[in-house]
PDB file of C-alpha atoms in Angstrom:
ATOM      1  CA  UNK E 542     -13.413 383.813 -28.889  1.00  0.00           C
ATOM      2  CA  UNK E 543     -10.289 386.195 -30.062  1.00  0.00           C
ATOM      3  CA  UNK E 544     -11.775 389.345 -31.457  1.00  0.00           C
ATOM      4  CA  UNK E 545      -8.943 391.204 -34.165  1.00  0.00           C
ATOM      5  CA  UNK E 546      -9.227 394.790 -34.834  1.00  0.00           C
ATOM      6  CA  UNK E 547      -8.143 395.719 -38.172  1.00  0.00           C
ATOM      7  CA  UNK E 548      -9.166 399.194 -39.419  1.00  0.00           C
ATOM      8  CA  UNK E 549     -12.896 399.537 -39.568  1.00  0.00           C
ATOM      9  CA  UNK E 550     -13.792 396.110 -38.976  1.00  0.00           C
ATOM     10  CA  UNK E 551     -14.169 393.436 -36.855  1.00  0.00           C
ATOM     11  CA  UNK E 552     -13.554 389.512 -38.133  1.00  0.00           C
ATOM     12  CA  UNK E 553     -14.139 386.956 -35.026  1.00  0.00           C
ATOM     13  CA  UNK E 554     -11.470 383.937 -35.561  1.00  0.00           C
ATOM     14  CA  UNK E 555     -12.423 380.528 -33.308  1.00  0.00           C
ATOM     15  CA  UNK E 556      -9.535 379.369 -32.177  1.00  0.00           C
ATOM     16  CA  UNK E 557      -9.722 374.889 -31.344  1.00  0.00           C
ATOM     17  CA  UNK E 558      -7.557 374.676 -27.915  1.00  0.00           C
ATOM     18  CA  UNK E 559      -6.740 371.013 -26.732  1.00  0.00           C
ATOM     19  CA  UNK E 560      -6.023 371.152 -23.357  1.00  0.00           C
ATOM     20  CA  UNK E 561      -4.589 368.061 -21.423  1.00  0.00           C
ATOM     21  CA  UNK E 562      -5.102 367.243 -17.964  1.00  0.00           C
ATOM     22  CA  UNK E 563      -2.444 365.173 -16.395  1.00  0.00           C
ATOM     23  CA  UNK E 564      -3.014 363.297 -13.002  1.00  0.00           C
ATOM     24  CA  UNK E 565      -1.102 364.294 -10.073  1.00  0.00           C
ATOM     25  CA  UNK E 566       2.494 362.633  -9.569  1.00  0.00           C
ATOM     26  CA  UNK E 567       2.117 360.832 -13.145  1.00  0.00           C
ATOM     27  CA  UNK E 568       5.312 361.871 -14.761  1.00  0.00           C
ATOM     28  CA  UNK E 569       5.558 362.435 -18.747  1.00  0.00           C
ATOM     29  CA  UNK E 570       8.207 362.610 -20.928  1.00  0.00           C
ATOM     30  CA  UNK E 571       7.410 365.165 -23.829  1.00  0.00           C
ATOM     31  CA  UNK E 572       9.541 364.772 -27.195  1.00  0.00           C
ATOM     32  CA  UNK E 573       9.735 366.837 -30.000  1.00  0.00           C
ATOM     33  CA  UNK E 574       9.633 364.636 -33.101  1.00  0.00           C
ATOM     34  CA  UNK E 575      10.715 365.334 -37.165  1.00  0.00           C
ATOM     35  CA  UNK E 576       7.658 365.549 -39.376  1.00  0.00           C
ATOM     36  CA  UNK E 577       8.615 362.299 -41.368  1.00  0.00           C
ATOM     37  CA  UNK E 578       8.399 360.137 -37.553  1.00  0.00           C
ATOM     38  CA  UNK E 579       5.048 361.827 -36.187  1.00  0.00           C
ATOM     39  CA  UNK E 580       3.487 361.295 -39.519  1.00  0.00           C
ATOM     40  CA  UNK E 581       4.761 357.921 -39.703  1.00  0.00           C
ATOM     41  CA  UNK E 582       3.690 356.748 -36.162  1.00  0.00           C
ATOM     42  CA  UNK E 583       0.285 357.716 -36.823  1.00  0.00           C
ATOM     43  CA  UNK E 584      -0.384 355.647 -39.770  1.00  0.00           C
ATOM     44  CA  UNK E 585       1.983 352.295 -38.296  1.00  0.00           C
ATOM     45  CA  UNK E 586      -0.306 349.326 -37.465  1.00  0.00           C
ATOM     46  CA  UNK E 587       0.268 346.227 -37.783  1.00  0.00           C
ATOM     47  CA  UNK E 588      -0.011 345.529 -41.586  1.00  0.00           C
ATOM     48  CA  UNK E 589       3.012 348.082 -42.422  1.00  0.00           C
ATOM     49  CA  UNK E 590       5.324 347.786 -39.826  1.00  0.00           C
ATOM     50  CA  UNK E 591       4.671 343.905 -38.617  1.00  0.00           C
ATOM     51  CA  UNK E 592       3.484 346.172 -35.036  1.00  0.00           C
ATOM     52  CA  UNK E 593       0.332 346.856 -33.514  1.00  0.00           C
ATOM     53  CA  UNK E 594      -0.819 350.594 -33.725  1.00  0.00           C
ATOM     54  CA  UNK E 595      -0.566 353.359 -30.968  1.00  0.00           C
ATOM     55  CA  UNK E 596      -4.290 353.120 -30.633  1.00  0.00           C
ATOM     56  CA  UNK E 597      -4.195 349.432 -30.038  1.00  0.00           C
ATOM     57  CA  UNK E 598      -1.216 349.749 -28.020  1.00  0.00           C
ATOM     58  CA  UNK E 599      -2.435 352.342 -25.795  1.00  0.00           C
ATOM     59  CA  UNK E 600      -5.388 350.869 -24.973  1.00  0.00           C
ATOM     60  CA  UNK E 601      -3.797 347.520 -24.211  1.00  0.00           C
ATOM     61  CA  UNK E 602      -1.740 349.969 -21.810  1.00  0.00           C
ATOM     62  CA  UNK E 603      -4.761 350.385 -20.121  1.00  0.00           C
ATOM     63  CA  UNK E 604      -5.365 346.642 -18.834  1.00  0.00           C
ATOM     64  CA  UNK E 605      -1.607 346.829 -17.801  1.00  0.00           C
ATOM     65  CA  UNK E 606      -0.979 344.794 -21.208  1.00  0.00           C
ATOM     66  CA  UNK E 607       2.209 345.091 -23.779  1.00  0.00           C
ATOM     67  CA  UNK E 608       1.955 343.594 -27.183  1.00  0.00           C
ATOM     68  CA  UNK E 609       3.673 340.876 -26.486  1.00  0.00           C
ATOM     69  CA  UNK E 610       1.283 339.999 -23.287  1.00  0.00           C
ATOM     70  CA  UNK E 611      -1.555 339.872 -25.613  1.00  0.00           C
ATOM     71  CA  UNK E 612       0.091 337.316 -28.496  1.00  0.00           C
ATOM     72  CA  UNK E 613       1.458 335.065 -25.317  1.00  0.00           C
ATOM     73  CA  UNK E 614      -1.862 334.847 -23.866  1.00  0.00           C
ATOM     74  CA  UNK E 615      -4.468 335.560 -26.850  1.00  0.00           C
ATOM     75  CA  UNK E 616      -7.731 334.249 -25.094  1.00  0.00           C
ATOM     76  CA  UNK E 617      -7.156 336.132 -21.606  1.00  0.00           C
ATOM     77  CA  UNK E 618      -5.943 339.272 -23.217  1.00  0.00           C
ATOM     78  CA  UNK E 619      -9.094 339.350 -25.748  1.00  0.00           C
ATOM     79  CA  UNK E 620     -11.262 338.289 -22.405  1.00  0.00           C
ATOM     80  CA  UNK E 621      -9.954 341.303 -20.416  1.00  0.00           C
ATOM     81  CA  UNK E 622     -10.219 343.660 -23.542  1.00  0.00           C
ATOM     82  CA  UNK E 623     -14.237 342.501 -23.925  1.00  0.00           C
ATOM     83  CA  UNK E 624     -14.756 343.270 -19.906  1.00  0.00           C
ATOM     84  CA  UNK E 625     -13.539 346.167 -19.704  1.00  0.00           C
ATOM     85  CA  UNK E 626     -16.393 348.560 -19.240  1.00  0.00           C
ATOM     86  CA  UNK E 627     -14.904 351.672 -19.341  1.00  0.00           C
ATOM     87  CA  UNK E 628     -13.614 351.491 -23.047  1.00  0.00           C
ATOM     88  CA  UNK E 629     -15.550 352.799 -25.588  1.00  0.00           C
ATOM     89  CA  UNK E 630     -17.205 350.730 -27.993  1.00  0.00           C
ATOM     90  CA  UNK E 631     -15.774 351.619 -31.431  1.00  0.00           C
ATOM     91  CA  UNK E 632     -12.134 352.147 -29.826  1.00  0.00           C
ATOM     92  CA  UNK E 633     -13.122 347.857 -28.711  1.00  0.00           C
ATOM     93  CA  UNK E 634     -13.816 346.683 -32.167  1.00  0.00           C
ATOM     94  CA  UNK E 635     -11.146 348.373 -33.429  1.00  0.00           C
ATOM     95  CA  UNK E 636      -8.467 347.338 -31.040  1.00  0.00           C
ATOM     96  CA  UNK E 637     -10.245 343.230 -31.606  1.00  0.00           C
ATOM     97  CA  UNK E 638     -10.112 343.566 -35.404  1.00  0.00           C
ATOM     98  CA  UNK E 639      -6.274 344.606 -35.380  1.00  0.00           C
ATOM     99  CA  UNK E 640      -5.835 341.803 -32.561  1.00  0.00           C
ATOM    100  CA  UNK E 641      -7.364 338.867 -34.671  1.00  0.00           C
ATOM    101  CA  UNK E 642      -5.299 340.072 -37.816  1.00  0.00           C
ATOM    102  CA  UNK E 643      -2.356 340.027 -35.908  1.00  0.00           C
ATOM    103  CA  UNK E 644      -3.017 336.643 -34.476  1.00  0.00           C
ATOM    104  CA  UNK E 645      -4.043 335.508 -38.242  1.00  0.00           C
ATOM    105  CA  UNK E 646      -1.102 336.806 -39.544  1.00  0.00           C
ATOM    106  CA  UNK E 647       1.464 335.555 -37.213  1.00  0.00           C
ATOM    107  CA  UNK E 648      -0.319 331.955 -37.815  1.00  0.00           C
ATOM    108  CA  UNK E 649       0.031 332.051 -41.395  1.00  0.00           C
ATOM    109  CA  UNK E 650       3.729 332.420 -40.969  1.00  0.00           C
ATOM    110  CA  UNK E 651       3.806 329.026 -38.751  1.00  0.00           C
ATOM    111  CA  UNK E 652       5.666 325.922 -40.768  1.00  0.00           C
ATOM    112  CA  UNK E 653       1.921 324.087 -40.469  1.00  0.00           C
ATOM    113  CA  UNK E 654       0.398 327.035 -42.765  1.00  0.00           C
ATOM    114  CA  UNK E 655       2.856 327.496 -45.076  1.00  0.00           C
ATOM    115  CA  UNK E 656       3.559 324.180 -45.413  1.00  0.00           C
ATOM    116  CA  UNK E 657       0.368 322.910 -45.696  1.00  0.00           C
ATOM    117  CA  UNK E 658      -0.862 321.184 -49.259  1.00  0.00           C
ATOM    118  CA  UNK E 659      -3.279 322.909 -51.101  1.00  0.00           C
ATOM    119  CA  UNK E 660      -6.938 321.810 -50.048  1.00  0.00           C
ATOM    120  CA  UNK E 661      -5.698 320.537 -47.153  1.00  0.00           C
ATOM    121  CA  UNK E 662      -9.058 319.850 -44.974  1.00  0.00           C
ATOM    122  CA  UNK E 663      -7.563 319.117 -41.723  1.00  0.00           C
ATOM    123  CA  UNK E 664      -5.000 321.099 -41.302  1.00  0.00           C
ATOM    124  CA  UNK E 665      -5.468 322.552 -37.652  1.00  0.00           C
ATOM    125  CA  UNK E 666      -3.200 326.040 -38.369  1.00  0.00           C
ATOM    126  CA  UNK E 667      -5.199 326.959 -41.297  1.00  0.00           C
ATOM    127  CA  UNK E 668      -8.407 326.407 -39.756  1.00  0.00           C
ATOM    128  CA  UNK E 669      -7.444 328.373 -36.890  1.00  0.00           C
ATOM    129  CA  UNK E 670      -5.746 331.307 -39.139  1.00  0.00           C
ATOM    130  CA  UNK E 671      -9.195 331.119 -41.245  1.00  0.00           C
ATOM    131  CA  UNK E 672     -11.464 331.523 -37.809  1.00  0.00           C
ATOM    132  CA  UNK E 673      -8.765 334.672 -36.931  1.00  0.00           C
ATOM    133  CA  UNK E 674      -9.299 336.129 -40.326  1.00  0.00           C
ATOM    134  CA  UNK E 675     -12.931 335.513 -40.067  1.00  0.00           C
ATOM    135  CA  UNK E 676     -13.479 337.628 -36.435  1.00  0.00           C
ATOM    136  CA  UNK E 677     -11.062 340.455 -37.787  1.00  0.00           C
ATOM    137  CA  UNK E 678     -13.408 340.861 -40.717  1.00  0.00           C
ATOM    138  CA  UNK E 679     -16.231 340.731 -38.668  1.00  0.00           C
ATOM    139  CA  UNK E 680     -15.200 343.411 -35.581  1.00  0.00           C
ATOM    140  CA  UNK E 681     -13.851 345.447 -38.931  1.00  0.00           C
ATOM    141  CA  UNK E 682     -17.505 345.933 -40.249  1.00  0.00           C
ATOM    142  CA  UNK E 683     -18.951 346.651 -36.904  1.00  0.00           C
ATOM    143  CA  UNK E 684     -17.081 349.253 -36.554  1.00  0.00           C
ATOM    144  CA  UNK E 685     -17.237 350.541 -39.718  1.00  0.00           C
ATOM    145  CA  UNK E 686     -21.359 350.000 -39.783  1.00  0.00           C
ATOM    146  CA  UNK E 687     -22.900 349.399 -36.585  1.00  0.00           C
ATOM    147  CA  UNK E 688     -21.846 351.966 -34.239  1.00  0.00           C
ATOM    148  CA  UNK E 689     -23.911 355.275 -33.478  1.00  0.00           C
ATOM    149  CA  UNK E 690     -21.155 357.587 -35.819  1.00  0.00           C
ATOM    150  CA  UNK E 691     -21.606 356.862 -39.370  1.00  0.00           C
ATOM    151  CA  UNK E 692     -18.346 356.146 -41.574  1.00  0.00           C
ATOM    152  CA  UNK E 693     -19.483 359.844 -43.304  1.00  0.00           C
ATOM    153  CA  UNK E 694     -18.599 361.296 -40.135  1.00  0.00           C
ATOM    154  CA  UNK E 695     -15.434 360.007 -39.674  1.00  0.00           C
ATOM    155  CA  UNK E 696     -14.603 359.888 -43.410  1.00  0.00           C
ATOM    156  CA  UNK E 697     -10.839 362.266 -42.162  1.00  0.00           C
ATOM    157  CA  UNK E 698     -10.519 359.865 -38.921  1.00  0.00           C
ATOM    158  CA  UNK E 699      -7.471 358.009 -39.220  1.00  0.00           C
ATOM    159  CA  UNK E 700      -8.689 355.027 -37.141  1.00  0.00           C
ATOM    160  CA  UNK E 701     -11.244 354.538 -39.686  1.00  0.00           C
ATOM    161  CA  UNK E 702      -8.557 354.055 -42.745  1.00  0.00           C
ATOM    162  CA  UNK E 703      -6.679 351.774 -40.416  1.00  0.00           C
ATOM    163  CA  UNK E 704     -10.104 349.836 -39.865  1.00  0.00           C
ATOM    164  CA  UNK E 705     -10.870 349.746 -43.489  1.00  0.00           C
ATOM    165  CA  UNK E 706      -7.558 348.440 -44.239  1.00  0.00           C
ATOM    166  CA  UNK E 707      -8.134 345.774 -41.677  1.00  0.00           C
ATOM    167  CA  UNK E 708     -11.293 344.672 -43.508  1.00  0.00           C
ATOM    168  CA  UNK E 709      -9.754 344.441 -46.248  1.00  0.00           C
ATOM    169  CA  UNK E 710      -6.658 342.478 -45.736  1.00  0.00           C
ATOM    170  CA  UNK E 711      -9.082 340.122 -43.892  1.00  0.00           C
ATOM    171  CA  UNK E 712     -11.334 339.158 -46.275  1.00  0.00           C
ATOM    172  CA  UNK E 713      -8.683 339.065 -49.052  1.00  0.00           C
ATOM    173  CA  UNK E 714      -6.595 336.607 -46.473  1.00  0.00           C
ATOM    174  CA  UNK E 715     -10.052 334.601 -45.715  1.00  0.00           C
ATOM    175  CA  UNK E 716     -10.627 334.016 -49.340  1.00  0.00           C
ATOM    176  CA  UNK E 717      -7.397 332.543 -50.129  1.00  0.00           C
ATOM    177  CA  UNK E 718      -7.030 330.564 -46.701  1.00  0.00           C
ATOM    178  CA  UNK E 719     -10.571 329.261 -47.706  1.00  0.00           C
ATOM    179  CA  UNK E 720      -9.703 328.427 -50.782  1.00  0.00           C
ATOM    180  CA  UNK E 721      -6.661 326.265 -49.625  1.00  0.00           C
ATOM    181  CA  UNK E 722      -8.930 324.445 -46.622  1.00  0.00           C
ATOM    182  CA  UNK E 723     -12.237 323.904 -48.712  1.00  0.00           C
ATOM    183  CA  UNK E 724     -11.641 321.911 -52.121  1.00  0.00           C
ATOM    184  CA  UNK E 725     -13.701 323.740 -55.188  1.00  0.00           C
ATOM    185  CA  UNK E 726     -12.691 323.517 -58.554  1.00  0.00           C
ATOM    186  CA  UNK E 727     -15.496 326.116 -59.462  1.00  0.00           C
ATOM    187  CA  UNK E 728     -16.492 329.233 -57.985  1.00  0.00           C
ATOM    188  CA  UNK E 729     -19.023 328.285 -54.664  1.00  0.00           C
ATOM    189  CA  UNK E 730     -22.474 329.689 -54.160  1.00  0.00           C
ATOM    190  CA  UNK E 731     -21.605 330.163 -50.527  1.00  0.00           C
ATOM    191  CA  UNK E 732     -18.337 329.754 -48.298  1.00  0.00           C
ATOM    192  CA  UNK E 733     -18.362 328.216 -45.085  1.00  0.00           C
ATOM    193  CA  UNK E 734     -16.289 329.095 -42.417  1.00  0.00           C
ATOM    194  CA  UNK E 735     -16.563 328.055 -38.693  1.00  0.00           C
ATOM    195  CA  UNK E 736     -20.205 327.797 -39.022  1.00  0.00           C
ATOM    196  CA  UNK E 737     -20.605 331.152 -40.663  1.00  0.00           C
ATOM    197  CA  UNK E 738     -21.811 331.506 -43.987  1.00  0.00           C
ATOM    198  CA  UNK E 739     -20.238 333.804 -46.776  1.00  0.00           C
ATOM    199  CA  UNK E 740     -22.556 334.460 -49.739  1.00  0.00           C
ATOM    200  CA  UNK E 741     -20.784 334.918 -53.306  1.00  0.00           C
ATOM    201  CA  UNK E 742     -22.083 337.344 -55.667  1.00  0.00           C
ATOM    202  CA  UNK E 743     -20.984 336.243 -59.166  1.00  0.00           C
ATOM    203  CA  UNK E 744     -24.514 338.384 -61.204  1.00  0.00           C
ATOM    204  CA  UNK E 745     -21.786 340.463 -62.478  1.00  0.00           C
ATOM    205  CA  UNK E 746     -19.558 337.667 -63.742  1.00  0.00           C
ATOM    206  CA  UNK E 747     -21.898 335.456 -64.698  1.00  0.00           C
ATOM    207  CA  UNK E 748     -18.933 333.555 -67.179  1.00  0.00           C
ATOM    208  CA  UNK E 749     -17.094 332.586 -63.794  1.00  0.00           C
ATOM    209  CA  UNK E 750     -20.178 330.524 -62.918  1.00  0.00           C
ATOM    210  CA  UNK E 751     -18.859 327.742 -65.441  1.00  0.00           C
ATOM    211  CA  UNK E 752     -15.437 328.000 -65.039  1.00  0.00           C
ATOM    212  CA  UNK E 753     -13.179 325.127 -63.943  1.00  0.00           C
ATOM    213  CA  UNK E 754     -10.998 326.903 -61.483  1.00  0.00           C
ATOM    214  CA  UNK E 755      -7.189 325.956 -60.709  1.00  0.00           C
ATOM    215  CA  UNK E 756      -6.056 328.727 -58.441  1.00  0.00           C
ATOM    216  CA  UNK E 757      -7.681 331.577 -56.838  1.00  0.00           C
ATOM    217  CA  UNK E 758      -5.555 334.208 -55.466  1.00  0.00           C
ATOM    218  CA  UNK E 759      -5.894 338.090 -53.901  1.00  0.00           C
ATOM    219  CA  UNK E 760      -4.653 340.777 -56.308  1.00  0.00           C
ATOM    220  CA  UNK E 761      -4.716 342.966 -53.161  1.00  0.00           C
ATOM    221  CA  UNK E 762      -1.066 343.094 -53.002  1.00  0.00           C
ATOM    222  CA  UNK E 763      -0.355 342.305 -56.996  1.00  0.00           C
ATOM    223  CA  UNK E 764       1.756 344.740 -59.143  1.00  0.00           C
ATOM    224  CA  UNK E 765       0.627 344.460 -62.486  1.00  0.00           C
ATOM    225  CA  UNK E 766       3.146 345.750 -65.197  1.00  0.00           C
ATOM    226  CA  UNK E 767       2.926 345.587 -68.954  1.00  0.00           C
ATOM    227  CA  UNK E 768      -0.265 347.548 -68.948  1.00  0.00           C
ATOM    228  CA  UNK E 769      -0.998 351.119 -70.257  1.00  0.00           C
ATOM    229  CA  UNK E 770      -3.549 351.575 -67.387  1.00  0.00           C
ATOM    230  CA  UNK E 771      -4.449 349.278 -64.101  1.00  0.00           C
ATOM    231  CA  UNK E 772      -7.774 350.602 -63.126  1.00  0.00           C
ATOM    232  CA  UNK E 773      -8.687 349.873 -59.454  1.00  0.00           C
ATOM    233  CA  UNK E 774     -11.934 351.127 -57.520  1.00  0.00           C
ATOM    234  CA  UNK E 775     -10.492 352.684 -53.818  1.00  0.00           C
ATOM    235  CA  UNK E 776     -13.126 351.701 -50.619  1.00  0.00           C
ATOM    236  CA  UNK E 777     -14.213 348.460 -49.031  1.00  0.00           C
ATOM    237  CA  UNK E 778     -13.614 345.184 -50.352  1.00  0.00           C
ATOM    238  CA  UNK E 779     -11.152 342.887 -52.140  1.00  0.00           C
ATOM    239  CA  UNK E 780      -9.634 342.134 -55.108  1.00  0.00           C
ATOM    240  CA  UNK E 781      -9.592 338.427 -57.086  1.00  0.00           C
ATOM    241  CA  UNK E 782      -7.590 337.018 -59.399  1.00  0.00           C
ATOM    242  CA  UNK E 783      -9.229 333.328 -60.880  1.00  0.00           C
ATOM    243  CA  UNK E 784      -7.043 331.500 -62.833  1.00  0.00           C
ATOM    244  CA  UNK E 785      -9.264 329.289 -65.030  1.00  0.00           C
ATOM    245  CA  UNK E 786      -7.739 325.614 -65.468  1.00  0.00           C
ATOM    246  CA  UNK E 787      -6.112 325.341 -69.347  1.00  0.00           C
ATOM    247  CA  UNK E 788      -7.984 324.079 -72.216  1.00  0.00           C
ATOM    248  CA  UNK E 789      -6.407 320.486 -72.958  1.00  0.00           C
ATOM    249  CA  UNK E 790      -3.781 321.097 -76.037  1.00  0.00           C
ATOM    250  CA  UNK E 791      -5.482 318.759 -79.007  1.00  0.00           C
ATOM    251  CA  UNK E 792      -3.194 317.217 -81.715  1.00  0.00           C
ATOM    252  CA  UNK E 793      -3.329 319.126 -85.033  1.00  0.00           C
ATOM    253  CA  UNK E 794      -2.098 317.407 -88.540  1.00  0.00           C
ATOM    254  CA  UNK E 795      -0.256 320.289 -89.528  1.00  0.00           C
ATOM    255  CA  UNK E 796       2.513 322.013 -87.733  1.00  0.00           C
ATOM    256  CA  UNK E 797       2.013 325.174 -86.184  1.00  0.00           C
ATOM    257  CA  UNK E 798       5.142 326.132 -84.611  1.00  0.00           C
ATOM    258  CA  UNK E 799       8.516 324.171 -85.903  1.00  0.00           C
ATOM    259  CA  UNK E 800      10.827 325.272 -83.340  1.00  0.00           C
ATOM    260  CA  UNK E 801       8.891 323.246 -79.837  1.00  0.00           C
ATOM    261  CA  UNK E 802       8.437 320.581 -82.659  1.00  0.00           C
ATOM    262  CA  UNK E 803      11.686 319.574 -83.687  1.00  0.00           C
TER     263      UNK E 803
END
């Protein structure tokens, strides 16, 4: 505690030291970087710069893994990741939730994803981007949920907006890639993925029940314009947009519009 004498009192100010101890013989580099690049590398992950995040990274580091280690060799790298027992739990699912939506994403990109005709029930890269999409999610709410620190305690940790973003992105990307593998043409009770079960909640849109779908697509990344106001609800979840299938023009005896006539 520093005690500062000012006049006739005396105000006690708590000072938070880091202090880091560095092995013997291990040689660092320190660099001084602008504001813009330390701000920047502490919010990069892989959803805004295509690049896993220092977190991930470092920990990777750890098992004497790069990036590009991990993608090669996907299985062993998420095997040596799950054994390792000195890694804490949260920093784990985490690391696996960025992992999986980094494998899902780089799939997606693959000629046999994009490629692929709508509903397409066998297609092998879908199903395997779907699974990815579907463990991302699922290491995502772990974290966020099930570990001894509630998300109220770490409601200023950055990890936990990178996590949350994760979640997001996933289930937005598992919707869409579900719709394209799993033929519906109205909104499902329940979604089925790699054994797993997704429940949908429609009691607050209960006029989607009876509507003929023909597309279903994530407004996650959408830019509306043309409005006054967009108003969007910030935390944990997804966003929808269901295009209902057009009513079927009827004939009319009179002539509503001349122009597409003649």
């Amino acid at each position: 505690m520093l005690l500062t004498r000012h006049h006739t009192f005396t105000r006690p100010i708590i000072l938070g030291l880091t202090i880091v101890l560095l092995p013997g013989g291990q040689l660092v580099k320190v660099k001084e970087n602008n504001i813009h690049q330390a701000i920047r590398s502490k919010s990069e992950n892989i959803l805004t710069h295509d690049q896993l995040s220092t977190e991930t990274t470092s920990l990777l580091k750890l098992l004497s893994l790069t990036p590009q280690q991990c993608s090669a060799e996907f299985e062993t790298c998420l095997k040596r990741l799950n054994t390792q027992t000195d890694i804490a739990a949260d920093e784990r699912y985490a690391a696996l939730s960025e992992l999986y939506l980094a494998q899902a994403l780089e799939l997606s990109k693959q000629r046999n994803c994009t490629q692929a005709q709508p509903h397409s029930e066998n297609n092998h890269c879908l199903e395997q981007s779907l699974n990815a999409f579907d463990q991302s999610l699922r290491y995502s709410y772990v974290y966020l949920f099930k570990m001894q620190e509630s998300p109220s305690t770490r409601v200023f940790d950055q990890r936990q907006m990178h996590v949350r973003t994760f979640y997001n992105v996933a289930l937005s990307r598992l919707i869409t890639t579900a719709y394209r593998t799993q033929p519906f043409h109205q909104i499902p009770a329940q979604l089925n993925v790699q054994q797993r079960q997704y429940i949908v909640n429609l009691e607050h849109y209960p006029e989607l029940k009876s509507k003929t779908i023909d597309r279903v697509q994530s407004s996650y990344n959408l830019n509306f314009s043309g409005f006054y106001q967009v108003n969007r609800q910030d935390g944990l979840g997804a966003e929808f947009v269901v295009v209902a299938e057009a009513d079927p023009i009827h004939k009319n005896d009179f002539i509503l519009d001349p122009t597409s006539f003649y």
